Amino acid sequence: MRYLDVDATSRISTIGLGTWQFGAREWGYGEGYAGQAAGDIVRRAVELGVTLFDTAEIYGLGRSERILGEALGERRASVFLATKLFPALPLAPVVEQRAVASASRLGTRRLDLYQVHWPNPVVSDAVIMRGMGTLQRVGLVGEVGVSNYSLARWQAAEKALGGRVLSNQVRYSLVSRAPEQDLLPYAARAGRVVIAYSPLAQGLLSGRYDRSHRPANRVRAGNPLFLPENLDRASELIGVLREVADAHAATPAQVALAWVIRHPAVTAIPGASSVEQLESNVAAAEIDLSDDEYAALSAASDRFRPVAGAAAVPAMVRARLRR
Ligand SMILES: NC(=O)c1ccc[n+]([C@@H]2O[C@H](COP(=O)([O-])OP(=O)(O)OC[C@H]3O[C@@H](n4cnc5c(N)ncnc54)[C@H](OP(=O)(O)O)[C@@H]3O)[C@@H](O)[C@H]2O)c1
């Protein structure tokens, strides 16, 4: 495993573990996964040097936090535990009470990183950060983070907090590159961290799926990237991933992760449906892509033009009816 070069209370691994899948019905992994596999994934991740574990109070309505806390048990002390506040009415007392509830479900006295899950369109960060500041002062929260924030709002949150907001968790992968415009340069310049979620584009970049083999669960049924048209359009990018993967005796998913974490301020938090996937994702931290490989992957990513936005709606409806 490799770790970010950032000044934090514990080391932050460049590959973390995302746990939305734990106990969340929309992923459809079932009770066997929630009751056994999820815990096995966590324990194996710790063994392999993963320190960053990401959850949220909204995942499985608290179940993900419970499963993660229980699986960590004694191992809690060696990890960097991150959860997220669902920011509905995030007045200071509410923020404080929600952090206590998350800590209790996680079985911990301290949240290493407490993130605001989305920017609230009505309540300003001045209000939210009042609660976060109190939580830091009493020691329940180590670092404050945000998620899905623009750069302007990230910086406004820092101003309101009167200190650094360590990280911004955003969608970042070979098919979602918006963070390159300003979030990554800011993180690199200011010693902040971008936590890349959906780094495998929810499994698309593994190359396992195509028009005749589409994943069946609610999360991906609602993701236009898995429309048959878009799976066709992604085949060139998957082809380049396969070529680079062959050169490293690796898989397309591993190369997709290696591409994401090549930036020094980025850590990726892939989810995993099995221990084998977790092991494979962890091993991606050791892959060094050459400049040419990185450029070839970035160029193939530039050429990928999925049907998106309003244009994807008729196709989404057709795809639903065909299921
Ligand atoms: N802050 C936010 O708003 C936000 C939003 C979304 C996610 N997140 C966080 O980010 C984490 C990861 O994002 P995500 O779950 O959306 O997408 P992801 O990590 O890109 O995709 C995860 C899925 O990809 C497949 N996969 C994983 N490893 C693989 C491997 N080695 N080979 C082949 N397939 C593999 C698995 O699905 P199958 O095996 O079923 O194909 C797995 O469930 C979440 O768990 C959550 O913690 C945060």
XYZ file of C-alpha atoms and ligand atoms in Angstrom:
371
model
C 0.000 0.000 0.000
C 1.020 3.592 -0.533
C -0.018 6.605 1.523
C -0.711 10.256 0.750
C 1.933 12.786 1.568
C -0.347 14.960 3.686
C -0.130 16.165 7.236
C -2.976 14.315 9.019
C -3.439 12.529 12.339
C -3.104 9.091 10.715
C -1.806 7.886 7.384
C -4.290 7.979 4.502
C -3.940 5.085 2.050
C -4.087 5.919 -1.660
C -6.654 3.144 -2.043
C -9.397 3.248 0.564
C -12.629 1.318 0.891
C -16.059 2.734 0.047
C -18.892 1.105 1.998
C -22.113 2.383 0.434
C -22.619 -1.246 -0.632
C -22.805 -2.403 3.006
C -26.438 -3.069 3.858
C -27.807 -0.709 1.188
C -30.713 -2.334 -0.632
C -30.129 -0.379 -3.825
C -26.939 -2.389 -4.522
C -28.899 -5.643 -4.153
C -26.013 -7.692 -2.722
C -28.320 -9.337 -0.193
C -28.101 -10.478 3.399
C -25.163 -12.849 2.881
C -23.081 -9.892 1.802
C -24.232 -7.575 4.606
C -23.915 -10.278 7.253
C -20.598 -11.859 6.280
C -18.791 -10.693 3.131
C -18.802 -6.999 4.099
C -17.035 -7.726 7.378
C -14.538 -10.027 5.644
C -13.777 -7.243 3.151
C -13.080 -4.767 5.970
C -10.826 -7.168 7.900
C -8.850 -8.089 4.788
C -8.519 -4.421 3.838
C -6.934 -3.612 7.208
C -4.545 -6.573 6.826
C -3.474 -5.219 3.444
C -2.699 -1.739 4.764
C -5.875 0.131 3.837
C -6.420 2.945 6.345
C -9.149 5.054 4.738
C -12.649 3.675 5.311
C -15.529 5.766 4.028
C -19.153 5.482 5.087
C -22.152 7.799 5.606
C -25.140 7.959 7.918
C -27.399 7.652 4.868
C -25.897 4.342 3.592
C -28.377 1.621 4.460
C -29.841 4.215 6.871
C -27.056 3.661 9.386
C -26.441 -0.004 8.617
C -23.201 0.631 6.742
C -21.780 2.484 9.756
C -22.827 -0.360 12.063
C -21.339 -3.082 9.849
C -18.107 -1.146 9.418
C -17.755 -0.352 13.128
C -18.396 -3.937 14.124
C -15.950 -5.347 11.568
C -13.205 -2.945 12.587
C -13.519 -3.736 16.289
C -10.037 -3.602 17.812
C -8.572 -2.577 14.469
C -10.266 0.817 14.770
C -7.146 2.454 16.209
C -5.085 1.789 13.077
C -7.443 3.333 10.524
C -8.603 6.725 9.283
C -12.358 6.518 9.724
C -14.521 8.799 7.616
C -18.277 9.274 7.647
C -20.701 11.834 6.289
C -23.480 14.025 7.550
C -26.749 14.030 5.564
C -27.140 17.795 5.456
C -30.908 18.239 5.836
C -31.387 21.203 8.184
C -27.718 21.239 9.286
C -28.037 23.728 12.133
C -25.206 23.491 14.651
C -27.084 21.447 17.303
C -28.331 19.047 14.617
C -24.817 18.587 13.195
C -23.504 17.873 16.687
C -26.241 15.384 17.522
C -25.809 13.569 14.192
C -22.067 13.212 14.726
C -22.687 11.651 18.124
C -25.153 9.201 16.536
C -22.688 8.252 13.773
C -19.874 7.757 16.298
C -22.129 5.547 18.357
C -23.083 3.366 15.361
C -19.403 3.129 14.426
C -18.486 2.258 18.018
C -15.881 5.006 18.208
C -15.208 8.117 20.274
C -13.709 9.989 17.375
C -14.534 10.484 13.720
C -11.200 11.033 11.974
C -12.944 12.762 9.074
C -16.500 14.129 9.219
C -17.791 15.188 5.812
C -20.792 17.196 4.667
C -22.326 14.819 2.086
C -23.670 17.515 -0.282
C -23.703 21.278 -0.352
C -27.023 22.393 1.117
C -28.626 24.782 -1.407
C -30.335 26.823 1.303
C -28.259 26.621 4.488
C -24.865 28.301 4.183
C -21.584 26.796 5.253
C -21.291 29.463 7.939
C -24.120 27.664 9.730
C -22.897 24.106 9.077
C -19.303 24.877 10.034
C -20.399 26.304 13.400
C -21.410 22.767 14.354
C -18.285 21.261 12.797
C -16.064 23.731 14.703
C -17.644 22.726 18.009
C -17.187 19.037 17.195
C -13.491 19.637 16.467
C -12.992 21.621 19.665
C -14.464 18.874 21.836
C -12.413 16.255 19.993
C -15.265 14.185 18.550
C -14.114 15.127 15.054
C -10.527 15.196 13.836
C -10.683 16.629 10.333
C -13.611 18.286 8.596
C -14.370 17.372 4.980
C -16.949 18.166 2.332
C -18.347 16.227 -0.604
C -19.702 17.238 -4.001
C -18.534 20.821 -3.347
C -17.367 23.303 -5.979
C -13.991 24.913 -5.333
C -15.650 28.221 -4.391
C -17.852 26.508 -1.844
C -14.981 24.386 -0.465
C -12.994 27.570 0.140
C -16.040 29.315 1.628
C -16.390 26.384 4.029
C -12.746 26.811 5.083
C -13.296 30.501 5.694
C -16.384 29.741 7.780
C -14.569 27.047 9.768
C -11.512 29.250 10.259
C -9.250 26.314 9.390
C -8.656 23.739 6.738
C -11.374 21.544 5.332
C -9.066 18.661 4.578
C -10.901 16.938 1.764
C -13.552 17.149 -0.907
C -15.070 13.802 -1.902
C -16.149 13.936 -5.543
C -16.851 11.643 -8.475
C -13.552 11.173 -10.296
C -12.607 8.516 -12.823
C -11.668 8.054 -16.459
C -15.286 8.876 -17.319
C -15.759 11.818 -14.882
C -12.906 14.270 -15.066
C -14.401 17.592 -13.962
C -12.274 17.710 -10.741
C -9.176 18.206 -12.914
C -10.301 21.739 -13.742
C -9.846 23.303 -10.336
C -10.256 20.875 -7.416
C -7.106 18.852 -8.090
C -4.866 21.905 -8.641
C -6.181 23.452 -5.409
C -5.651 20.250 -3.427
C -2.092 19.907 -4.736
C -1.275 23.547 -4.023
C -2.848 23.761 -0.571
C -2.079 20.335 0.906
C -5.690 19.198 0.665
C -7.093 15.850 -0.494
C -9.535 14.869 -3.218
C -11.296 11.622 -2.331
C -12.373 10.007 -5.603
C -15.712 8.235 -5.391
C -17.043 5.880 -8.080
C -13.435 5.531 -9.340
C -14.491 2.451 -11.336
C -17.591 4.237 -12.651
C -19.601 1.750 -10.573
C -17.961 -1.213 -12.298
C -18.137 0.056 -15.899
C -14.343 0.410 -16.048
C -13.822 -3.208 -15.018
C -14.802 -4.167 -18.577
C -17.186 -6.823 -17.211
C -20.285 -5.239 -18.692
C -21.551 -4.764 -22.219
C -24.862 -4.465 -24.077
C -25.634 -8.158 -23.646
C -24.495 -8.306 -20.021
C -25.689 -5.333 -17.990
C -25.616 -5.176 -14.190
C -28.994 -5.614 -12.547
C -29.440 -3.401 -9.526
C -31.179 -0.119 -8.795
C -28.010 1.958 -8.551
C -26.810 1.061 -12.009
C -30.287 0.935 -13.588
C -30.405 4.632 -12.707
C -26.937 5.404 -14.088
C -27.005 6.410 -17.778
C -23.446 5.095 -18.216
C -24.953 1.590 -18.256
C -27.318 2.310 -21.147
C -26.628 -0.122 -24.016
C -25.603 2.840 -26.229
C -23.085 4.034 -23.655
C -21.681 0.565 -23.033
C -21.058 0.382 -26.809
C -19.407 3.799 -26.769
C -17.178 2.804 -23.822
C -15.715 -0.177 -25.653
C -12.788 1.777 -27.117
C -11.777 3.093 -23.679
C -12.111 -0.401 -22.212
C -9.911 -1.660 -25.067
C -7.133 0.785 -24.115
C -7.516 -0.194 -20.457
C -7.077 -3.838 -21.467
C -3.936 -3.089 -23.494
C -2.299 -1.207 -20.611
C -3.467 -3.866 -18.160
C -1.844 -6.618 -20.248
C 1.477 -4.785 -20.099
C 1.320 -4.817 -16.282
C -0.189 -8.306 -15.872
C -3.100 -6.455 -14.309
C -6.839 -6.002 -14.917
C -8.682 -3.052 -16.507
C -10.159 -2.175 -13.088
C -6.685 -2.001 -11.544
C -5.419 0.253 -14.321
C -8.489 2.499 -13.972
C -7.647 2.910 -10.271
C -3.936 3.433 -10.938
C -4.890 6.232 -13.350
C -7.031 7.965 -10.686
C -4.436 7.851 -7.922
C -1.532 8.892 -10.110
C -2.311 12.440 -8.992
C -0.495 12.984 -5.664
C -3.463 14.652 -3.922
C -5.947 11.890 -4.782
C -7.063 8.816 -2.901
C -9.691 6.478 -4.374
C -12.405 4.666 -2.411
C -13.712 1.849 -4.628
C -16.531 -0.279 -3.280
C -16.167 -4.057 -3.516
C -18.672 -6.873 -3.898
C -16.173 -9.540 -2.772
C -12.887 -10.000 -0.914
C -11.236 -10.833 -4.261
C -12.243 -7.455 -5.688
C -10.911 -5.697 -2.592
C -7.577 -7.529 -2.903
C -7.337 -6.627 -6.563
C -8.172 -2.973 -5.876
C -5.549 -2.748 -3.138
C -2.907 -4.164 -5.472
C -3.618 -1.312 -7.904
C -1.811 1.034 -5.508
C 1.470 -0.561 -6.607
C 0.992 -0.041 -10.356
C 3.146 2.729 -11.825
C 1.775 3.908 -15.149
C 4.298 5.370 -17.573
C 3.716 8.872 -18.965
C 2.776 7.320 -22.320
C 0.276 4.950 -20.742
C -1.256 7.751 -18.705
C -1.542 9.913 -21.833
C -3.080 7.085 -23.903
C -5.704 6.433 -21.227
C -6.480 10.151 -20.874
C -6.830 10.504 -24.661
C -9.189 7.503 -24.869
C -11.166 9.039 -22.006
C -11.406 12.343 -23.947
C -12.839 10.456 -26.916
C -15.536 8.757 -24.810
C -18.729 10.750 -25.345
C -21.622 9.095 -23.483
C -25.231 9.989 -24.093
C -25.948 12.124 -21.015
C -28.344 14.619 -19.463
C -31.709 15.216 -21.117
C -30.585 13.264 -24.206
C -30.286 10.103 -22.071
C -33.838 10.245 -20.704
C -35.669 8.507 -23.616
C -33.014 5.777 -23.666
C -33.327 5.320 -19.884
C -37.091 4.866 -20.260
C -36.616 2.378 -23.131
C -34.029 0.439 -21.108
C -36.382 0.261 -18.083
C -39.221 -1.066 -20.250
C -36.976 -3.733 -21.790
C -35.870 -5.089 -18.377
N -19.949 11.297 -1.669
C -20.836 10.829 -2.519
O -21.790 11.516 -2.921
C -20.662 9.426 -3.002
C -21.396 8.959 -4.116
C -21.166 7.634 -4.553
C -20.254 6.831 -3.886
N -19.574 7.304 -2.795
C -18.580 6.461 -2.077
O -17.656 5.938 -3.009
C -17.611 4.519 -2.906
C -17.314 3.925 -4.263
O -18.187 4.406 -5.272
P -19.255 3.470 -6.009
O -19.567 2.318 -5.159
O -20.351 4.365 -6.480
O -18.506 3.007 -7.350
P -17.166 2.186 -7.693
O -16.290 2.075 -6.531
O -16.654 2.811 -8.931
O -17.753 0.755 -8.099
C -17.959 -0.255 -7.149
C -18.457 -1.508 -7.852
O -17.562 -1.885 -8.894
C -17.408 -3.297 -8.933
N -15.994 -3.606 -8.641
C -15.256 -3.198 -7.573
N -14.009 -3.675 -7.627
C -13.924 -4.402 -8.757
C -12.886 -5.164 -9.355
N -11.680 -5.240 -8.811
N -13.146 -5.802 -10.520
C -14.383 -5.736 -11.094
N -15.407 -5.035 -10.577
C -15.183 -4.368 -9.406
C -18.356 -3.869 -7.873
O -19.634 -4.122 -8.488
P -20.055 -5.545 -9.184
O -19.117 -6.602 -8.695
O -21.467 -5.747 -8.739
O -19.952 -5.253 -10.650
C -18.491 -2.702 -6.917
O -19.691 -2.707 -6.159
C -18.977 4.131 -2.297
O -18.929 2.875 -1.663
C -19.181 5.274 -1.335
O -18.441 5.043 -0.140
C -19.754 8.593 -2.372
